[in-house]
Structures are given as C-alpha cells and as structure tokens.
Backbone as JSON, one array per atom type, in Angstrom:
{
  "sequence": "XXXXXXXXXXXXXXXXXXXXXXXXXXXXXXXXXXXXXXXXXXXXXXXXXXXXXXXXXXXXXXXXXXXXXXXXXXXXXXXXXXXXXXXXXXXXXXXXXXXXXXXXX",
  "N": [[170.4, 91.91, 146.54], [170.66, 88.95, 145.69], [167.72, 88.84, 145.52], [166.96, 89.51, 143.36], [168.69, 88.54, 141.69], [167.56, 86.19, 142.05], [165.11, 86.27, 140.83], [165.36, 86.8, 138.46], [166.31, 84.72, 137.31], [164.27, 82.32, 136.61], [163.06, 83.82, 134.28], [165.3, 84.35, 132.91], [165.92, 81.44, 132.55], [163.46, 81.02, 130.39], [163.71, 82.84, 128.5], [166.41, 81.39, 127.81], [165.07, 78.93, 127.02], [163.49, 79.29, 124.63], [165.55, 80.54, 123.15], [166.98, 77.93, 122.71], [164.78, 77.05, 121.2], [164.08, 78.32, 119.2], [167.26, 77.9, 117.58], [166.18, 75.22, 116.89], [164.57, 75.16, 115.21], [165.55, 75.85, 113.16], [167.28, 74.19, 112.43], [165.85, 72.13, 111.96], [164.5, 73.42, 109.57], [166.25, 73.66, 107.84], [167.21, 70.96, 107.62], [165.13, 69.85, 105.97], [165.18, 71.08, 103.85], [167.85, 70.54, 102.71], [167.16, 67.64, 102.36], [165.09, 67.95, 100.54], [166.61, 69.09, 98.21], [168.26, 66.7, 98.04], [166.35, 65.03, 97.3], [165.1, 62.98, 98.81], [163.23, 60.95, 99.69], [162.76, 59.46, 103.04], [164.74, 61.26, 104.26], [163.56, 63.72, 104.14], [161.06, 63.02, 105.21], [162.04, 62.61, 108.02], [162.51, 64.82, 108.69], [160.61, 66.05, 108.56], [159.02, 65.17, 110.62], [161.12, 66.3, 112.56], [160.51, 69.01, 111.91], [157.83, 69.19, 113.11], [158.19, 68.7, 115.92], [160.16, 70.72, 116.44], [158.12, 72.89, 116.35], [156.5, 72.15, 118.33], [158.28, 73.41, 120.3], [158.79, 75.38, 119.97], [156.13, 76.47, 120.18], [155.91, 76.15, 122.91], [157.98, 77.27, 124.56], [157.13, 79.95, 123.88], [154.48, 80.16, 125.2], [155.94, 80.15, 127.81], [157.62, 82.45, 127.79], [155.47, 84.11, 127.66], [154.37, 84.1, 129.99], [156.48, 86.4, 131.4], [156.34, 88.67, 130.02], [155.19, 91.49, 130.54], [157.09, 92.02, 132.38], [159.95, 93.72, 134.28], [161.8, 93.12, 132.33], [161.65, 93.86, 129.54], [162.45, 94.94, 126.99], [164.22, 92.9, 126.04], [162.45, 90.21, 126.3], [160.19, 91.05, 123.96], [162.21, 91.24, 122.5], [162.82, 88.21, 121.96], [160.14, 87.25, 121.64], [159.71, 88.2, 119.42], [161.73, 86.82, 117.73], [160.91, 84.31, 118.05], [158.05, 84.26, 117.02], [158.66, 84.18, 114.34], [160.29, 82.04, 113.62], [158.32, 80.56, 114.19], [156.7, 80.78, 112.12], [157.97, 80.24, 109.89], [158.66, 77.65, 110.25], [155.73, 76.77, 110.0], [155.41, 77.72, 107.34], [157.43, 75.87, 105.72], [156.16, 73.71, 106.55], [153.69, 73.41, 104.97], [154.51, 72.97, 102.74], [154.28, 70.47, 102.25], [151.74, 69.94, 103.02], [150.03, 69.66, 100.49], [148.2, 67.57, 97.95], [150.53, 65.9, 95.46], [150.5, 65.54, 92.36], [151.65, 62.21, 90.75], [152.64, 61.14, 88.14]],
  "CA": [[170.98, 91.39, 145.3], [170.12, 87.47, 145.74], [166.02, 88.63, 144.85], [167.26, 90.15, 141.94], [169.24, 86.93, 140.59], [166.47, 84.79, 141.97], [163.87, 86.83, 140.28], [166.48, 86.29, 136.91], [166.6, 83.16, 136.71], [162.84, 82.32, 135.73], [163.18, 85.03, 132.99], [166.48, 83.36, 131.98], [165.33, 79.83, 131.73], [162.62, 81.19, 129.66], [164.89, 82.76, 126.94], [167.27, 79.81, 127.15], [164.64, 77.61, 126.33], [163.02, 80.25, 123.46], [166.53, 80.7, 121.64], [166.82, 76.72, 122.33], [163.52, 76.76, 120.34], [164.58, 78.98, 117.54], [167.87, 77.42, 116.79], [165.9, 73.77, 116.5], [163.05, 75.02, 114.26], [166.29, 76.85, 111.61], [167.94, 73.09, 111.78], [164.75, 71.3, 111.21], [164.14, 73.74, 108.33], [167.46, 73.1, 106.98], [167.4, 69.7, 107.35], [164.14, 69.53, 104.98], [165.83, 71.79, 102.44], [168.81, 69.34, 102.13], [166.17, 66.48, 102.09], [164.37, 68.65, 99.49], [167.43, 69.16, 97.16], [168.8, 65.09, 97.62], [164.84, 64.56, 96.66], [165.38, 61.76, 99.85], [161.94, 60.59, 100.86], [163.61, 59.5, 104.37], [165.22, 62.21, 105.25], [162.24, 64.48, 103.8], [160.3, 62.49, 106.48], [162.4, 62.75, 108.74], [163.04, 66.41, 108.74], [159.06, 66.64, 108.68], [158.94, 64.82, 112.1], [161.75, 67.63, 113.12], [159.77, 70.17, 112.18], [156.75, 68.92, 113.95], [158.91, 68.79, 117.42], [160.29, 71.74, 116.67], [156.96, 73.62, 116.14], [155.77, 72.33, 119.43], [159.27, 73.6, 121.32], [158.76, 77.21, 119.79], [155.04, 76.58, 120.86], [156.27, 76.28, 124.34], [158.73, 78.55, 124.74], [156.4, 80.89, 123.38], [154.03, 80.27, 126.6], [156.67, 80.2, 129.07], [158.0, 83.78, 127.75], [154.41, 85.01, 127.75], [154.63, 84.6, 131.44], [157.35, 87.58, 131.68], [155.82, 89.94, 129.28], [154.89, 92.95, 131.22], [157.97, 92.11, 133.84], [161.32, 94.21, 133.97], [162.77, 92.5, 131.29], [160.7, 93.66, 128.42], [163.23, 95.17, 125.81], [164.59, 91.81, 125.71], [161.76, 89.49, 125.73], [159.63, 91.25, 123.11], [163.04, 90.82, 120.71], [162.8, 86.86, 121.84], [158.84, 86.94, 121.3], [159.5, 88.33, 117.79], [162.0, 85.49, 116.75], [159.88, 83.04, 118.25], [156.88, 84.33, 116.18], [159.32, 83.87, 112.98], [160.71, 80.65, 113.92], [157.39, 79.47, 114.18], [155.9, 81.19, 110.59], [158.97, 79.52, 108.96], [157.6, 75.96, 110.3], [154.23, 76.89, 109.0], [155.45, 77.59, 105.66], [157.74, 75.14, 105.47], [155.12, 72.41, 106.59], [152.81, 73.73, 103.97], [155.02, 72.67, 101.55], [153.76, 69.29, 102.28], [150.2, 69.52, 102.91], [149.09, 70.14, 99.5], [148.85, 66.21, 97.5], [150.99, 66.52, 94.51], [150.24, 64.5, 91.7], [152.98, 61.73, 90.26], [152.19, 60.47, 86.87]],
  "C": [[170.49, 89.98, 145.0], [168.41, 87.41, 145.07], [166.29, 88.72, 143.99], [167.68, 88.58, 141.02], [168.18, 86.1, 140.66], [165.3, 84.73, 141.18], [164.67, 86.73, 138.44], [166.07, 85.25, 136.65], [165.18, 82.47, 135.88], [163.05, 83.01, 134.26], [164.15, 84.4, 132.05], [166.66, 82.63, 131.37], [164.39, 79.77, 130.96], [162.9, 81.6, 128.49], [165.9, 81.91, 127.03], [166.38, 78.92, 126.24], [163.91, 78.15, 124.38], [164.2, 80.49, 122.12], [167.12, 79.06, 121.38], [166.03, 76.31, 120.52], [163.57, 76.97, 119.25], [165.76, 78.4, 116.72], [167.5, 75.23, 116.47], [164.67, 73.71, 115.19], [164.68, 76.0, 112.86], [167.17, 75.64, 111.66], [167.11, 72.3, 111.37], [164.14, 71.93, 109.57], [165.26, 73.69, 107.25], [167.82, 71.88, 106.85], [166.22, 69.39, 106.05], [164.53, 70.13, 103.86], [166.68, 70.94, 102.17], [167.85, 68.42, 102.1], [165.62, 66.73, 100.62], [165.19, 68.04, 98.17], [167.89, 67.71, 96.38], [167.56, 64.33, 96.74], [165.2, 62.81, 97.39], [164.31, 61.6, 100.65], [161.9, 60.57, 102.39], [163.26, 60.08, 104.93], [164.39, 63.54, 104.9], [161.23, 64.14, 105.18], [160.63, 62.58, 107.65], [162.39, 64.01, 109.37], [161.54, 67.07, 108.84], [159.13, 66.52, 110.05], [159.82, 65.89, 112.7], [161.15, 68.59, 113.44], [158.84, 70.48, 113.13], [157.25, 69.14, 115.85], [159.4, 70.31, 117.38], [159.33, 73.03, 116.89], [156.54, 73.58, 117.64], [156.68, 72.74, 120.97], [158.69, 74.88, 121.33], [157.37, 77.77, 120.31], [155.27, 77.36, 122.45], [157.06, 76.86, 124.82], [157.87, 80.03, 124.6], [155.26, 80.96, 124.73], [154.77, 80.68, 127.43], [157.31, 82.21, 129.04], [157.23, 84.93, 127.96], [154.36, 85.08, 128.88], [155.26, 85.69, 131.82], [156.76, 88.87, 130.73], [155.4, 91.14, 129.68], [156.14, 92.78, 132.52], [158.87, 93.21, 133.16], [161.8, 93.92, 132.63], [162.45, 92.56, 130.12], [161.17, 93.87, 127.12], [163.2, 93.04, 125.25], [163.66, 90.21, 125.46], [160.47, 89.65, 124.42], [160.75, 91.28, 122.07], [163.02, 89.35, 120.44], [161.64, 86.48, 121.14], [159.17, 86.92, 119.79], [160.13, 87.05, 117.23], [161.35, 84.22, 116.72], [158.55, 82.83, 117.08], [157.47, 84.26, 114.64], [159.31, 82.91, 112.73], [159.12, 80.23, 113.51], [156.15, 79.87, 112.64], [156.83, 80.73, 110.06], [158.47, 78.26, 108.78], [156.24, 75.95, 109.38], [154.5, 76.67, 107.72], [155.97, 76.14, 105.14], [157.05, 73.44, 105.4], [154.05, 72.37, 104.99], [153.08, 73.02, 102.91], [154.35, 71.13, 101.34], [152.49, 68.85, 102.39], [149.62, 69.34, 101.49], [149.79, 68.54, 98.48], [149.47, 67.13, 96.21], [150.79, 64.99, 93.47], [151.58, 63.8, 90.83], [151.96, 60.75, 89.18], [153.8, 59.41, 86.41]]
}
C-alpha cells in the first residue's frame, strides 16, 4: 500500500500544481477584462504582467504532467492536459489582444 501512495504523490503534486495553473490563468484573464471594461491603463498592465506569469505556470505544469502521461493515472491526467491546453489558448488570445498597435488620434 505505502508504494502505491508514494507512487501518488508525484502524480498528485503534478495536478495540484496544473489546476493551480488553470485557476491563475481564468483570474489573470478576468482581471484584464475588468481592466478592459474600467479602460484602466494600470490595471490593463497589470493584468498583462498576470497573464504573462500565468502563461509560464500553465507552461510548467504542462511539463510536469507530461511526465505521467502513459502512467496509471491516465483518465485523469489527459482531462488535466486538456484544461491546461485551454487555459493556455485563452492566454494566447487574450494576449493577442494587445499585440496588435492600435492607433489613437
């Protein structure tokens, strides 16, 4: 029983840190939407820098989970992989929004 938990726990701390990842990249994208709406340079900026951290959590989570991918545990980390691979096409878009100059007359 003890291999079993010990052989868990890796796996575990790998979706902890993955649904960590996901609920920091759906407050960084909600923080830039309220930024958006107030039209609050700031906290627009701010909420960019979020994103940016958050992008490189869901990054890394996204490694650490790829480690387990063919283990036991596969139902459950190919449903983490998928939100991860959301989470982190949300960032994309949402960054996007900012790459492109916009002209102010």
């Amino acid at each position: 029983m003890t291999g079993t938990n010990q052989h868990q726990q890796p796996v575990q701390h790998a979706i902890d840190a993955a649904d960590h990842a996901i609920l920091q990249a759906q407050d960084a994208q909600h923080k830039l939407q309220v930024a958006i709406t107030e039209a609050n340079p700031n906290a627009i900026q701010s909420a960019q820098a979020a994103l940016v951290q958050a992008d490189q959590q869901v990054s890394q989570a996204q490694r650490q989970l790829a480690e387990f991918a063919n283990d036991q545990f596969g139902q459950q980390i190919k449903q983490t992989f998928e939100q991860l691979n959301q989470a982190a096409q949300d960032i994309e878009a949402n960054q996007e929004k900012f790459h492109t100059p916009k002209q102010v007359r």
